[in-house]
mmCIF file of C-alpha atoms in Angstrom:
data_model
loop_
_atom_site.group_PDB
_atom_site.id
_atom_site.type_symbol
_atom_site.label_atom_id
_atom_site.label_comp_id
_atom_site.label_asym_id
_atom_site.label_seq_id
_atom_site.Cartn_x
_atom_site.Cartn_y
_atom_site.Cartn_z
ATOM 1 C CA MET A 781 -7.485 151.363 93.022
ATOM 2 C CA LYS A 782 -3.973 151.278 94.325
ATOM 3 C CA VAL A 783 -0.409 150.339 93.475
ATOM 4 C CA PHE A 784 1.669 148.393 95.988
ATOM 5 C CA THR A 785 5.347 147.731 95.223
ATOM 6 C CA ARG A 786 8.012 145.830 97.148
ATOM 7 C CA ARG A 787 11.567 144.880 96.228
ATOM 8 C CA ILE A 788 13.198 141.686 97.394
ATOM 9 C CA SER A 789 16.908 140.942 97.321
ATOM 10 C CA LEU A 790 18.177 137.472 96.456
ATOM 11 C CA GLU A 791 21.472 135.671 96.901
ATOM 12 C CA THR A 792 22.302 132.966 94.385
ATOM 13 C CA GLY A 793 24.805 130.134 94.788
ATOM 14 C CA ARG A 794 25.431 128.779 91.310
ATOM 15 C CA ARG A 795 25.957 130.125 87.803
ATOM 16 C CA ARG A 796 22.497 128.985 86.677
ATOM 17 C CA GLU A 797 19.880 128.411 89.358
ATOM 18 C CA LEU A 798 16.122 128.428 89.904
ATOM 19 C CA ILE A 799 14.889 130.020 93.138
ATOM 20 C CA ASN A 800 11.229 129.549 94.028
ATOM 21 C CA ILE A 801 9.838 132.955 95.079
ATOM 22 C CA THR A 802 6.141 132.021 95.141
ATOM 23 C CA LYS A 803 5.948 132.539 98.905
ATOM 24 C CA GLU A 804 7.338 136.068 98.554
ATOM 25 C CA VAL A 805 4.878 136.821 95.735
ATOM 26 C CA ARG A 806 1.922 135.564 97.799
ATOM 27 C CA ARG A 807 3.105 137.556 100.814
ATOM 28 C CA VAL A 808 3.302 140.827 98.852
ATOM 29 C CA VAL A 809 -0.157 140.218 97.332
ATOM 30 C CA ALA A 810 -1.532 139.599 100.857
ATOM 31 C CA GLU A 811 0.209 142.694 102.292
ATOM 32 C CA SER A 812 -1.166 144.853 99.489
ATOM 33 C CA GLY A 813 -4.744 144.198 100.557
ATOM 34 C CA ILE A 814 -5.650 144.138 96.857
ATOM 35 C CA ARG A 815 -8.429 141.652 96.018
ATOM 36 C CA ASP A 816 -8.571 141.995 92.241
ATOM 37 C CA GLY A 817 -5.790 143.189 90.016
ATOM 38 C CA LEU A 818 -2.488 142.284 88.412
ATOM 39 C CA CYS A 819 0.777 141.160 90.009
ATOM 40 C CA THR A 820 3.998 141.778 88.059
ATOM 41 C CA VAL A 821 7.283 140.160 89.086
ATOM 42 C CA TYR A 822 10.232 141.898 87.390
ATOM 43 C CA THR A 823 13.978 141.306 87.614
ATOM 44 C CA MET A 824 16.249 144.354 87.385
ATOM 45 C CA HIS A 825 19.111 142.329 85.861
ATOM 46 C CA SER A 826 19.447 141.392 82.184
ATOM 47 C CA THR A 827 21.451 138.251 83.064
ATOM 48 C CA SER A 828 18.490 136.741 84.896
ATOM 49 C CA SER A 829 14.826 136.019 84.247
ATOM 50 C CA VAL A 830 11.518 135.322 85.982
ATOM 51 C CA ILE A 831 9.579 132.256 84.866
ATOM 52 C CA VAL A 832 6.545 130.206 85.910
ATOM 53 C CA ASN A 833 6.849 126.418 86.122
ATOM 54 C CA GLU A 834 6.330 123.365 88.323
ATOM 55 C CA ASP A 835 8.609 123.023 91.350
ATOM 56 C CA GLU A 836 9.931 119.495 90.803
ATOM 57 C CA SER A 837 13.620 118.753 91.289
ATOM 58 C CA GLY A 838 14.029 116.751 88.068
ATOM 59 C CA LEU A 839 12.318 119.434 86.036
ATOM 60 C CA LYS A 840 14.448 122.167 87.563
ATOM 61 C CA SER A 841 17.607 120.299 86.533
ATOM 62 C CA ASP A 842 16.105 119.837 83.040
ATOM 63 C CA VAL A 843 15.507 123.597 82.710
ATOM 64 C CA ILE A 844 19.085 124.359 83.766
ATOM 65 C CA ALA A 845 20.493 121.685 81.420
ATOM 66 C CA LYS A 846 18.387 122.887 78.483
ATOM 67 C CA ILE A 847 19.499 126.496 78.940
ATOM 68 C CA GLY A 848 23.136 125.403 79.087
ATOM 69 C CA GLU A 849 22.677 123.548 75.828
ATOM 70 C CA ASP A 850 20.748 126.306 74.023
ATOM 71 C CA PHE A 851 23.006 129.132 75.243
ATOM 72 C CA PRO A 852 26.528 127.686 75.378
ATOM 73 C CA ARG A 853 29.132 129.755 77.228
ATOM 74 C CA ASP A 854 31.999 129.330 74.801
ATOM 75 C CA ARG A 855 30.990 130.188 71.281
ATOM 76 C CA GLY A 856 33.130 133.161 70.422
ATOM 77 C CA TRP A 857 30.352 135.605 71.294
ATOM 78 C CA ALA A 858 31.249 139.207 70.427
ATOM 79 C CA HIS A 859 30.159 140.447 73.878
ATOM 80 C CA ASN A 860 32.817 138.228 75.463
ATOM 81 C CA ARG A 861 35.550 140.481 74.089
ATOM 82 C CA ILE A 862 34.619 142.874 76.930
ATOM 83 C CA ASP A 863 32.904 140.515 79.373
ATOM 84 C CA ASP A 864 32.363 136.760 79.870
ATOM 85 C CA ASN A 865 28.601 136.419 80.103
ATOM 86 C CA ALA A 866 27.130 136.764 76.603
ATOM 87 C CA ASP A 867 25.318 133.445 77.092
ATOM 88 C CA SER A 868 23.601 134.824 80.226
ATOM 89 C CA HIS A 869 22.401 137.929 78.394
ATOM 90 C CA LEU A 870 21.149 135.877 75.434
ATOM 91 C CA ALA A 871 19.166 133.525 77.675
ATOM 92 C CA GLY A 872 17.762 136.534 79.568
ATOM 93 C CA ALA A 873 16.662 138.149 76.299
ATOM 94 C CA TYR A 874 14.885 134.978 75.175
ATOM 95 C CA LEU A 875 13.221 134.186 78.502
ATOM 96 C CA GLY A 876 12.268 137.757 79.425
ATOM 97 C CA PRO A 877 12.523 139.875 82.585
ATOM 98 C CA SER A 878 9.050 139.414 84.044
ATOM 99 C CA VAL A 879 5.753 137.632 84.447
ATOM 100 C CA SER A 880 2.352 139.226 85.095
ATOM 101 C CA ILE A 881 -0.263 137.184 86.944
ATOM 102 C CA PRO A 882 -3.910 138.189 87.487
ATOM 103 C CA VAL A 883 -5.023 138.461 91.136
ATOM 104 C CA GLU A 884 -8.521 137.302 92.118
ATOM 105 C CA GLY A 885 -9.969 137.158 95.617
ATOM 106 C CA GLY A 886 -6.670 138.312 97.115
ATOM 107 C CA GLN A 887 -4.682 135.462 95.538
ATOM 108 C CA PRO A 888 -2.500 135.293 92.430
ATOM 109 C CA ASP A 889 -4.135 133.035 89.799
ATOM 110 C CA LEU A 890 -1.384 130.401 89.944
ATOM 111 C CA GLY A 891 -2.523 126.951 88.867
ATOM 112 C CA THR A 892 -1.958 123.884 91.036
ATOM 113 C CA TRP A 893 1.413 123.130 89.415
ATOM 114 C CA GLN A 894 2.604 126.687 88.894
ATOM 115 C CA SER A 895 5.347 128.319 90.940
ATOM 116 C CA VAL A 896 7.151 131.608 90.279
ATOM 117 C CA PHE A 897 10.941 131.310 89.955
ATOM 118 C CA PHE A 898 13.804 133.750 89.825
ATOM 119 C CA LEU A 899 16.176 132.304 87.229
ATOM 120 C CA GLU A 900 19.818 133.175 87.845
ATOM 121 C CA LEU A 901 21.816 133.041 84.615
ATOM 122 C CA ASP A 902 25.133 134.537 85.729
ATOM 123 C CA GLY A 903 25.660 133.680 89.381
ATOM 124 C CA PRO A 904 26.658 133.297 92.035
ATOM 125 C CA ARG A 905 25.570 136.802 92.971
ATOM 126 C CA SER A 906 24.316 138.698 95.975
ATOM 127 C CA GLY A 907 21.837 141.565 95.913
ATOM 128 C CA ARG A 908 19.777 140.419 92.931
ATOM 129 C CA LYS A 909 16.841 142.849 92.954
ATOM 130 C CA VAL A 910 13.356 141.662 92.036
ATOM 131 C CA VAL A 911 10.332 143.997 92.020
ATOM 132 C CA ILE A 912 6.955 142.545 93.024
ATOM 133 C CA GLN A 913 4.134 144.933 92.188
ATOM 134 C CA VAL A 914 0.407 144.581 92.709
ATOM 135 C CA MET A 915 -2.045 146.980 91.093
ATOM 136 C CA GLY A 916 -5.789 146.766 91.584
ATOM 137 C CA GLU A 917 -8.612 147.309 94.021
ATOM 138 C CA MET B 903 -10.799 152.510 87.221
ATOM 139 C CA LYS B 904 -11.913 148.934 87.423
ATOM 140 C CA VAL B 905 -10.769 145.347 87.145
ATOM 141 C CA PHE B 906 -12.820 142.875 85.114
ATOM 142 C CA THR B 907 -11.830 139.203 85.112
ATOM 143 C CA ARG B 908 -13.279 136.213 83.302
ATOM 144 C CA ARG B 909 -12.075 132.629 83.024
ATOM 145 C CA ILE B 910 -12.595 130.519 79.949
ATOM 146 C CA SER B 911 -12.263 126.744 79.758
ATOM 147 C CA LEU B 912 -10.751 125.084 76.690
ATOM 148 C CA GLU B 913 -10.754 121.570 75.314
ATOM 149 C CA THR B 914 -7.769 120.542 73.218
ATOM 150 C CA GLY B 915 -7.587 117.685 70.730
ATOM 151 C CA ARG B 916 -3.891 117.099 70.096
ATOM 152 C CA ARG B 917 -0.670 116.960 72.078
ATOM 153 C CA ARG B 918 0.503 120.306 70.662
ATOM 154 C CA GLU B 919 -2.114 122.653 69.276
ATOM 155 C CA LEU B 920 -2.786 126.333 68.685
ATOM 156 C CA ILE B 921 -6.292 127.569 69.508
ATOM 157 C CA ASN B 922 -7.216 131.077 68.389
ATOM 158 C CA ILE B 923 -8.910 132.833 71.352
ATOM 159 C CA THR B 924 -8.938 136.363 69.909
ATOM 160 C CA LYS B 925 -12.754 136.382 69.745
ATOM 161 C CA GLU B 926 -12.969 135.496 73.441
ATOM 162 C CA VAL B 927 -10.421 138.206 74.307
ATOM 163 C CA ARG B 928 -12.332 140.841 72.322
ATOM 164 C CA ARG B 929 -15.620 139.743 73.924
ATOM 165 C CA VAL B 930 -14.241 140.094 77.467
ATOM 166 C CA VAL B 931 -12.781 143.530 76.649
ATOM 167 C CA ALA B 932 -16.191 144.595 75.259
ATOM 168 C CA GLU B 933 -18.095 143.196 78.282
ATOM 169 C CA SER B 934 -15.741 145.001 80.666
ATOM 170 C CA GLY B 935 -16.821 148.386 79.339
ATOM 171 C CA ILE B 936 -13.209 149.509 79.798
ATOM 172 C CA ARG B 937 -12.057 151.987 77.123
ATOM 173 C CA ASP B 938 -8.409 152.407 78.068
ATOM 174 C CA GLY B 939 -6.321 149.944 80.002
ATOM 175 C CA LEU B 940 -4.461 146.661 79.850
ATOM 176 C CA CYS B 941 -5.708 143.192 78.932
ATOM 177 C CA THR B 942 -3.775 140.215 80.323
ATOM 178 C CA VAL B 943 -4.374 136.686 79.036
ATOM 179 C CA TYR B 944 -2.900 134.099 81.426
ATOM 180 C CA THR B 945 -2.877 130.297 81.333
ATOM 181 C CA MET B 946 -3.099 128.466 84.670
ATOM 182 C CA HIS B 947 -1.150 125.443 83.348
ATOM 183 C CA SER B 948 2.639 125.230 83.106
ATOM 184 C CA THR B 949 2.407 122.775 80.170
ATOM 185 C CA SER B 950 0.772 125.400 77.973
ATOM 186 C CA SER B 951 1.392 128.965 76.874
ATOM 187 C CA VAL B 952 -0.315 132.040 75.425
ATOM 188 C CA ILE B 953 1.254 133.636 72.358
ATOM 189 C CA VAL B 954 0.480 136.303 69.755
ATOM 190 C CA ASN B 955 0.947 135.484 66.070
ATOM 191 C CA GLU B 956 -0.700 135.474 62.652
ATOM 192 C CA ASP B 957 -3.536 132.980 62.124
ATOM 193 C CA GLU B 958 -2.319 131.251 58.962
ATOM 194 C CA SER B 959 -2.542 127.477 58.667
ATOM 195 C CA GLY B 960 0.994 126.986 57.312
ATOM 196 C CA LEU B 961 2.455 129.172 60.044
ATOM 197 C CA LYS B 962 0.555 127.313 62.744
ATOM 198 C CA SER B 963 2.009 124.023 61.542
ATOM 199 C CA ASP B 964 5.477 125.657 61.469
ATOM 200 C CA VAL B 965 5.112 126.765 65.114
ATOM 201 C CA ILE B 966 4.075 123.255 66.173
ATOM 202 C CA ALA B 967 6.911 121.650 64.160
ATOM 203 C CA LYS B 968 9.510 124.076 65.532
ATOM 204 C CA ILE B 969 8.467 123.420 69.137
ATOM 205 C CA GLY B 970 8.648 119.669 68.553
ATOM 206 C CA GLU B 971 12.164 120.085 67.231
ATOM 207 C CA ASP B 972 13.374 122.471 69.960
ATOM 208 C CA PHE B 973 11.769 120.511 72.824
ATOM 209 C CA PRO B 974 12.012 116.820 71.893
ATOM 210 C CA ARG B 975 9.921 114.419 73.940
ATOM 211 C CA ASP B 976 12.492 111.659 74.338
ATOM 212 C CA ARG B 977 15.742 112.983 75.643
ATOM 213 C CA GLY B 978 16.151 111.311 78.987
ATOM 214 C CA TRP B 979 14.783 114.340 80.837
ATOM 215 C CA ALA B 980 15.038 113.967 84.635
ATOM 216 C CA HIS B 981 11.379 114.998 85.088
ATOM 217 C CA ASN B 982 10.308 111.992 83.037
ATOM 218 C CA ARG B 983 11.361 109.667 85.838
ATOM 219 C CA ILE B 984 8.124 110.722 87.570
ATOM 220 C CA ASP B 985 6.056 111.977 84.610
ATOM 221 C CA ASP B 986 6.208 111.991 80.795
ATOM 222 C CA ASN B 987 5.912 115.648 79.883
ATOM 223 C CA ALA B 988 9.236 117.356 80.619
ATOM 224 C CA ASP B 989 9.281 118.686 77.047
ATOM 225 C CA SER B 990 5.894 120.371 77.612
ATOM 226 C CA HIS B 991 7.103 122.083 80.783
ATOM 227 C CA LEU B 992 10.316 123.236 79.109
ATOM 228 C CA ALA B 993 8.455 124.752 76.161
ATOM 229 C CA GLY B 994 6.013 126.412 78.584
ATOM 230 C CA ALA B 995 8.906 127.928 80.553
ATOM 231 C CA TYR B 996 10.510 129.335 77.403
ATOM 232 C CA LEU B 997 7.304 130.666 75.826
ATOM 233 C CA GLY B 998 5.733 132.025 79.024
ATOM 234 C CA PRO B 999 2.256 131.858 80.584
ATOM 235 C CA SER B 1000 0.770 135.141 79.405
ATOM 236 C CA VAL B 1001 0.566 138.143 77.132
ATOM 237 C CA SER B 1002 -0.480 141.682 78.092
ATOM 238 C CA ILE B 1003 -2.030 143.886 75.422
ATOM 239 C CA PRO B 1004 -2.885 147.587 75.818
ATOM 240 C CA VAL B 1005 -6.557 148.505 75.299
ATOM 241 C CA GLU B 1006 -7.461 151.754 73.516
ATOM 242 C CA GLY B 1007 -10.937 152.961 72.590
ATOM 243 C CA GLY B 1008 -12.474 149.743 73.929
ATOM 244 C CA GLN B 1009 -10.352 147.498 71.668
ATOM 245 C CA PRO B 1010 -7.178 145.516 72.334
ATOM 246 C CA ASP B 1011 -4.250 146.994 70.353
ATOM 247 C CA LEU B 1012 -3.828 143.927 68.154
ATOM 248 C CA GLY B 1013 -2.191 144.660 64.807
ATOM 249 C CA THR B 1014 -3.771 143.563 61.520
ATOM 250 C CA TRP B 1015 -1.915 140.234 61.520
ATOM 251 C CA GLN B 1016 -1.974 139.549 65.263
ATOM 252 C CA SER B 1017 -4.182 136.930 66.898
ATOM 253 C CA VAL B 1018 -4.047 135.612 70.473
ATOM 254 C CA PHE B 1019 -3.533 131.855 70.762
ATOM 255 C CA PHE B 1020 -3.730 129.340 73.572
ATOM 256 C CA LEU B 1021 -0.834 126.959 72.941
ATOM 257 C CA GLU B 1022 -1.456 123.436 74.196
ATOM 258 C CA LEU B 1023 1.816 121.645 74.877
ATOM 259 C CA ASP B 1024 0.570 118.475 76.613
ATOM 260 C CA GLY B 1025 -2.860 117.626 75.217
ATOM 261 C CA PRO B 1026 -5.361 116.433 74.541
ATOM 262 C CA ARG B 1027 -6.939 117.914 77.663
ATOM 263 C CA SER B 1028 -10.271 119.205 78.831
ATOM 264 C CA GLY B 1029 -10.801 122.052 81.284
ATOM 265 C CA ARG B 1030 -7.748 124.114 80.382
ATOM 266 C CA LYS B 1031 -8.299 127.340 82.342
ATOM 267 C CA VAL B 1032 -7.315 130.681 80.852
ATOM 268 C CA VAL B 1033 -7.816 133.979 82.700
ATOM 269 C CA ILE B 1034 -8.689 137.071 80.645
ATOM 270 C CA GLN B 1035 -8.392 140.219 82.708
ATOM 271 C CA VAL B 1036 -8.977 143.823 81.767
ATOM 272 C CA MET B 1037 -7.918 146.665 84.043
ATOM 273 C CA GLY B 1038 -8.501 150.319 83.240
ATOM 274 C CA GLU B 1039 -11.110 153.028 82.949
ATOM 275 C CA MET C 380 -5.400 156.284 88.866
ATOM 276 C CA LYS C 381 -5.016 156.916 85.194
ATOM 277 C CA VAL C 382 -4.056 155.326 81.898
ATOM 278 C CA PHE C 383 -1.707 157.154 79.553
ATOM 279 C CA THR C 384 -1.026 155.690 76.095
ATOM 280 C CA ARG C 385 1.225 156.853 73.294
ATOM 281 C CA ARG C 386 2.187 155.229 70.013
ATOM 282 C CA ILE C 387 5.564 155.638 68.385
ATOM 283 C CA SER C 388 6.430 154.838 64.783
ATOM 284 C CA LEU C 389 9.789 153.312 63.898
ATOM 285 C CA GLU C 390 11.756 152.934 60.695
ATOM 286 C CA THR C 391 14.122 149.987 60.460
ATOM 287 C CA GLY C 392 17.077 149.567 58.120
ATOM 288 C CA ARG C 393 17.933 145.880 58.177
ATOM 289 C CA ARG C 394 16.130 142.528 58.149
ATOM 290 C CA ARG C 395 16.982 141.908 61.826
ATOM 291 C CA GLU C 396 17.831 144.891 63.979
ATOM 292 C CA LEU C 397 17.752 146.087 67.582
ATOM 293 C CA ILE C 398 16.584 149.664 68.153
ATOM 294 C CA ASN C 399 17.025 151.108 71.638
ATOM 295 C CA ILE C 400 13.744 152.828 72.615
ATOM 296 C CA THR C 401 14.554 153.418 76.302
ATOM 297 C CA LYS C 402 14.543 157.195 75.822
ATOM 298 C CA GLU C 403 11.061 157.072 74.295
ATOM 299 C CA VAL C 404 9.831 154.845 77.146
ATOM 300 C CA ARG C 405 11.247 157.220 79.795
ATOM 301 C CA ARG C 406 9.735 160.216 77.990
ATOM 302 C CA VAL C 407 6.239 158.683 77.929
ATOM 303 C CA VAL C 408 6.498 157.735 81.620
ATOM 304 C CA ALA C 409 7.540 161.327 82.421
ATOM 305 C CA GLU C 410 4.740 162.842 80.277
ATOM 306 C CA SER C 411 2.166 160.610 81.969
ATOM 307 C CA GLY C 412 2.838 162.190 85.355
ATOM 308 C CA ILE C 413 2.339 158.740 86.864
ATOM 309 C CA ARG C 414 4.572 158.095 89.892
ATOM 310 C CA ASP C 415 3.709 154.474 90.658
ATOM 311 C CA GLY C 416 2.319 151.974 88.217
ATOM 312 C CA LEU C 417 3.116 149.707 85.296
ATOM 313 C CA CYS C 418 4.580 150.560 81.885
ATOM 314 C CA THR C 419 3.819 148.166 79.014
ATOM 315 C CA VAL C 420 5.686 148.381 75.703
ATOM 316 C CA TYR C 421 3.843 146.438 72.994
ATOM 317 C CA THR C 422 4.609 145.923 69.295
ATOM 318 C CA MET C 423 1.641 145.686 66.926
ATOM 319 C CA HIS C 424 3.544 143.445 64.473
ATOM 320 C CA SER C 425 3.968 139.679 64.821
ATOM 321 C CA THR C 426 7.272 139.769 62.896
ATOM 322 C CA SER C 427 8.911 141.870 65.603
ATOM 323 C CA SER C 428 9.391 141.788 69.359
ATOM 324 C CA VAL C 429 10.203 143.982 72.358
ATOM 325 C CA ILE C 430 13.000 142.833 74.645
ATOM 326 C CA VAL C 431 15.066 144.100 77.577
ATOM 327 C CA ASN C 432 18.848 143.744 77.469
ATOM 328 C CA GLU C 433 22.152 145.584 77.803
ATOM 329 C CA ASP C 434 23.003 148.101 75.068
ATOM 330 C CA GLU C 435 26.469 146.862 74.079
ATOM 331 C CA SER C 436 27.411 146.600 70.414
ATOM 332 C CA GLY C 437 28.958 143.121 70.671
ATOM 333 C CA LEU C 438 25.950 141.794 72.553
ATOM 334 C CA LYS C 439 23.537 143.269 70.016
ATOM 335 C CA SER C 440 25.362 141.464 67.204
ATOM 336 C CA ASP C 441 25.281 138.260 69.286
ATOM 337 C CA VAL C 442 21.487 138.539 69.712
ATOM 338 C CA ILE C 443 21.014 139.040 65.960
ATOM 339 C CA ALA C 444 23.382 136.142 65.129
ATOM 340 C CA LYS C 445 21.704 133.807 67.624
ATOM 341 C CA ILE C 446 18.238 134.541 66.238
ATOM 342 C CA GLY C 447 19.481 133.903 62.688
ATOM 343 C CA GLU C 448 20.843 130.550 63.813
ATOM 344 C CA ASP C 449 17.794 129.495 65.851
ATOM 345 C CA PHE C 450 15.256 130.662 63.250
ATOM 346 C CA PRO C 451 16.819 129.980 59.833
ATOM 347 C CA ARG C 452 15.138 131.617 56.843
ATOM 348 C CA ASP C 453 15.328 128.681 54.432
ATOM 349 C CA ARG C 454 13.942 125.550 55.976
ATOM 350 C CA GLY C 455 10.967 124.704 53.839
ATOM 351 C CA TRP C 456 8.562 126.363 56.283
ATOM 352 C CA ALA C 457 4.903 125.838 55.325
ATOM 353 C CA HIS C 458 4.138 129.572 55.749
ATOM 354 C CA ASN C 459 6.643 130.349 53.002
ATOM 355 C CA ARG C 460 4.325 128.830 50.409
ATOM 356 C CA ILE C 461 2.330 132.066 50.688
ATOM 357 C CA ASP C 462 4.942 134.446 52.125
ATOM 358 C CA ASP C 463 8.698 134.540 52.798
ATOM 359 C CA ASN C 464 8.940 135.390 56.486
ATOM 360 C CA ALA C 465 8.043 132.272 58.493
ATOM 361 C CA ASP C 466 11.321 132.619 60.400
ATOM 362 C CA SER C 467 10.340 136.166 61.473
ATOM 363 C CA HIS C 468 6.972 134.987 62.772
ATOM 364 C CA LEU C 469 8.534 132.063 64.629
ATOM 365 C CA ALA C 470 11.106 134.284 66.350
ATOM 366 C CA GLY C 471 8.339 136.770 67.229
ATOM 367 C CA ALA C 472 6.231 133.989 68.767
ATOM 368 C CA TYR C 473 9.148 132.780 70.889
ATOM 369 C CA LEU C 474 10.330 136.213 72.026
ATOM 370 C CA GLY C 475 6.901 137.768 72.582
ATOM 371 C CA PRO C 476 5.260 141.080 71.666
ATOM 372 C CA SER C 477 5.786 143.063 74.859
ATOM 373 C CA VAL C 478 7.487 143.802 78.147
ATOM 374 C CA SER C 479 5.867 145.231 81.283
ATOM 375 C CA ILE C 480 8.048 147.224 83.676
ATOM 376 C CA PRO C 481 6.986 148.521 87.103
ATOM 377 C CA VAL C 482 7.202 152.307 87.571
ATOM 378 C CA GLU C 483 8.348 153.743 90.921
ATOM 379 C CA GLY C 484 8.905 157.389 91.766
ATOM 380 C CA GLY C 485 8.105 158.409 88.195
ATOM 381 C CA GLN C 486 10.776 156.158 86.671
ATOM 382 C CA PRO C 487 10.605 152.712 85.059
ATOM 383 C CA ASP C 488 12.403 150.132 87.259
ATOM 384 C CA LEU C 489 15.135 149.457 84.684
ATOM 385 C CA GLY C 490 18.354 148.144 86.207
ATOM 386 C CA THR C 491 21.718 149.774 85.467
ATOM 387 C CA TRP C 492 22.368 147.494 82.469
ATOM 388 C CA GLN C 493 18.819 147.226 81.164
ATOM 389 C CA SER C 494 17.586 148.964 78.022
ATOM 390 C CA VAL C 495 14.309 148.437 76.158
ATOM 391 C CA PHE C 496 14.703 147.420 72.509
ATOM 392 C CA PHE C 497 12.377 147.107 69.561
ATOM 393 C CA LEU C 498 13.536 143.972 67.748
ATOM 394 C CA GLU C 499 12.894 144.050 64.008
ATOM 395 C CA LEU C 500 12.662 140.522 62.606
ATOM 396 C CA ASP C 501 11.459 141.234 59.054
ATOM 397 C CA GLY C 502 12.837 144.596 57.975
ATOM 398 C CA PRO C 503 13.633 146.953 56.556
ATOM 399 C CA ARG C 504 10.233 148.532 57.254
ATOM 400 C CA SER C 505 8.738 151.927 57.874
ATOM 401 C CA GLY C 506 5.810 152.685 60.144
ATOM 402 C CA ARG C 507 6.447 149.979 62.746
ATOM 403 C CA LYS C 508 3.932 150.837 65.478
ATOM 404 C CA VAL C 509 4.844 150.397 69.129
ATOM 405 C CA VAL C 510 2.424 151.205 71.972
ATOM 406 C CA ILE C 511 3.862 152.597 75.207
ATOM 407 C CA GLN C 512 1.280 152.579 77.976
ATOM 408 C CA VAL C 513 1.557 153.689 81.582
ATOM 409 C CA MET C 514 -1.154 152.858 84.122
ATOM 410 C CA GLY C 515 -1.006 153.960 87.741
ATOM 411 C CA GLU C 516 -1.293 156.903 90.073
#
């Protein structure tokens, strides 16, 4: 059994944005040499999230539009008395900081239409830190 | 330490449906022989989810009604230019593909009123694949 | 490799309330002696949740207000024919029962503005059980 952890750093270009990091996740799983175990992808920022979904351009714009509608920026949020990103924090709290995916045969168990995305909720930013960890044997 | 992984296949009968898979989760934990560890239940489909809740018929209909209200099918979603299930993907993104439950004394740490459900968001379907993985000692 | 599990018991004072349990999480990680692994924080109650967010008083009131708006108590929920907390269950289903955080160098990978919160959705209650589990080496 072993634990293999890597951090990646992301640059985002818009306030809300989906960045497909499946390739990075697969690369870390491969580098780990772990055949069977669990892969956790965790964002170290509470104004962002990690989600699993299909990588289709229309769907990505739907996700961004839906979040904008459900978590409007200007609503007199109390947090905005000291900052301007209450909506980003609220969306991050709802969507969560991580996903955990079983690993079998050296591959994460992603279905045909599943990709792993970093979801920026308060960009543009540089240096967004995401931890990819594989534990297993 | 070991990793024990099983896949189950589910058939669903309605577009949105909750299927209680607690018995399957408990069976895999028992088969694994693992006394202390972590059990992850992961769906390989981005138009579905795995959640924990109470198994009460009224509550299950409330969950289904609430999702239908929060993720309406006909809203001019961009994804529906090439498919017809944007709402299913959006609900899947919000609710997430998995839950991870600690295992103690050979049992998942489910509270008295907690059951594990597969949540179909784009049924009816056959061959819905769910991974149940136990890692521990 | 080892698995180290502790349960904490919480008392809550309001119907909806955020309780910062980061100190308890860090203490269990330290007690475990595990340097590299995964820490899972899991609530055993389906009318509560565990989330990660910034500990700022305005933001905490925004989270509570947003949940009250998204999951209204009086809506003729079917579950309320036998109980009075359908809204609590629905919010718990959406927000999820747990978070899993990688551990590196004996510390959970929490970012500068990330705290772990128990989210009470049907208080006030005593004896709310939360499992903190660390697995790794």
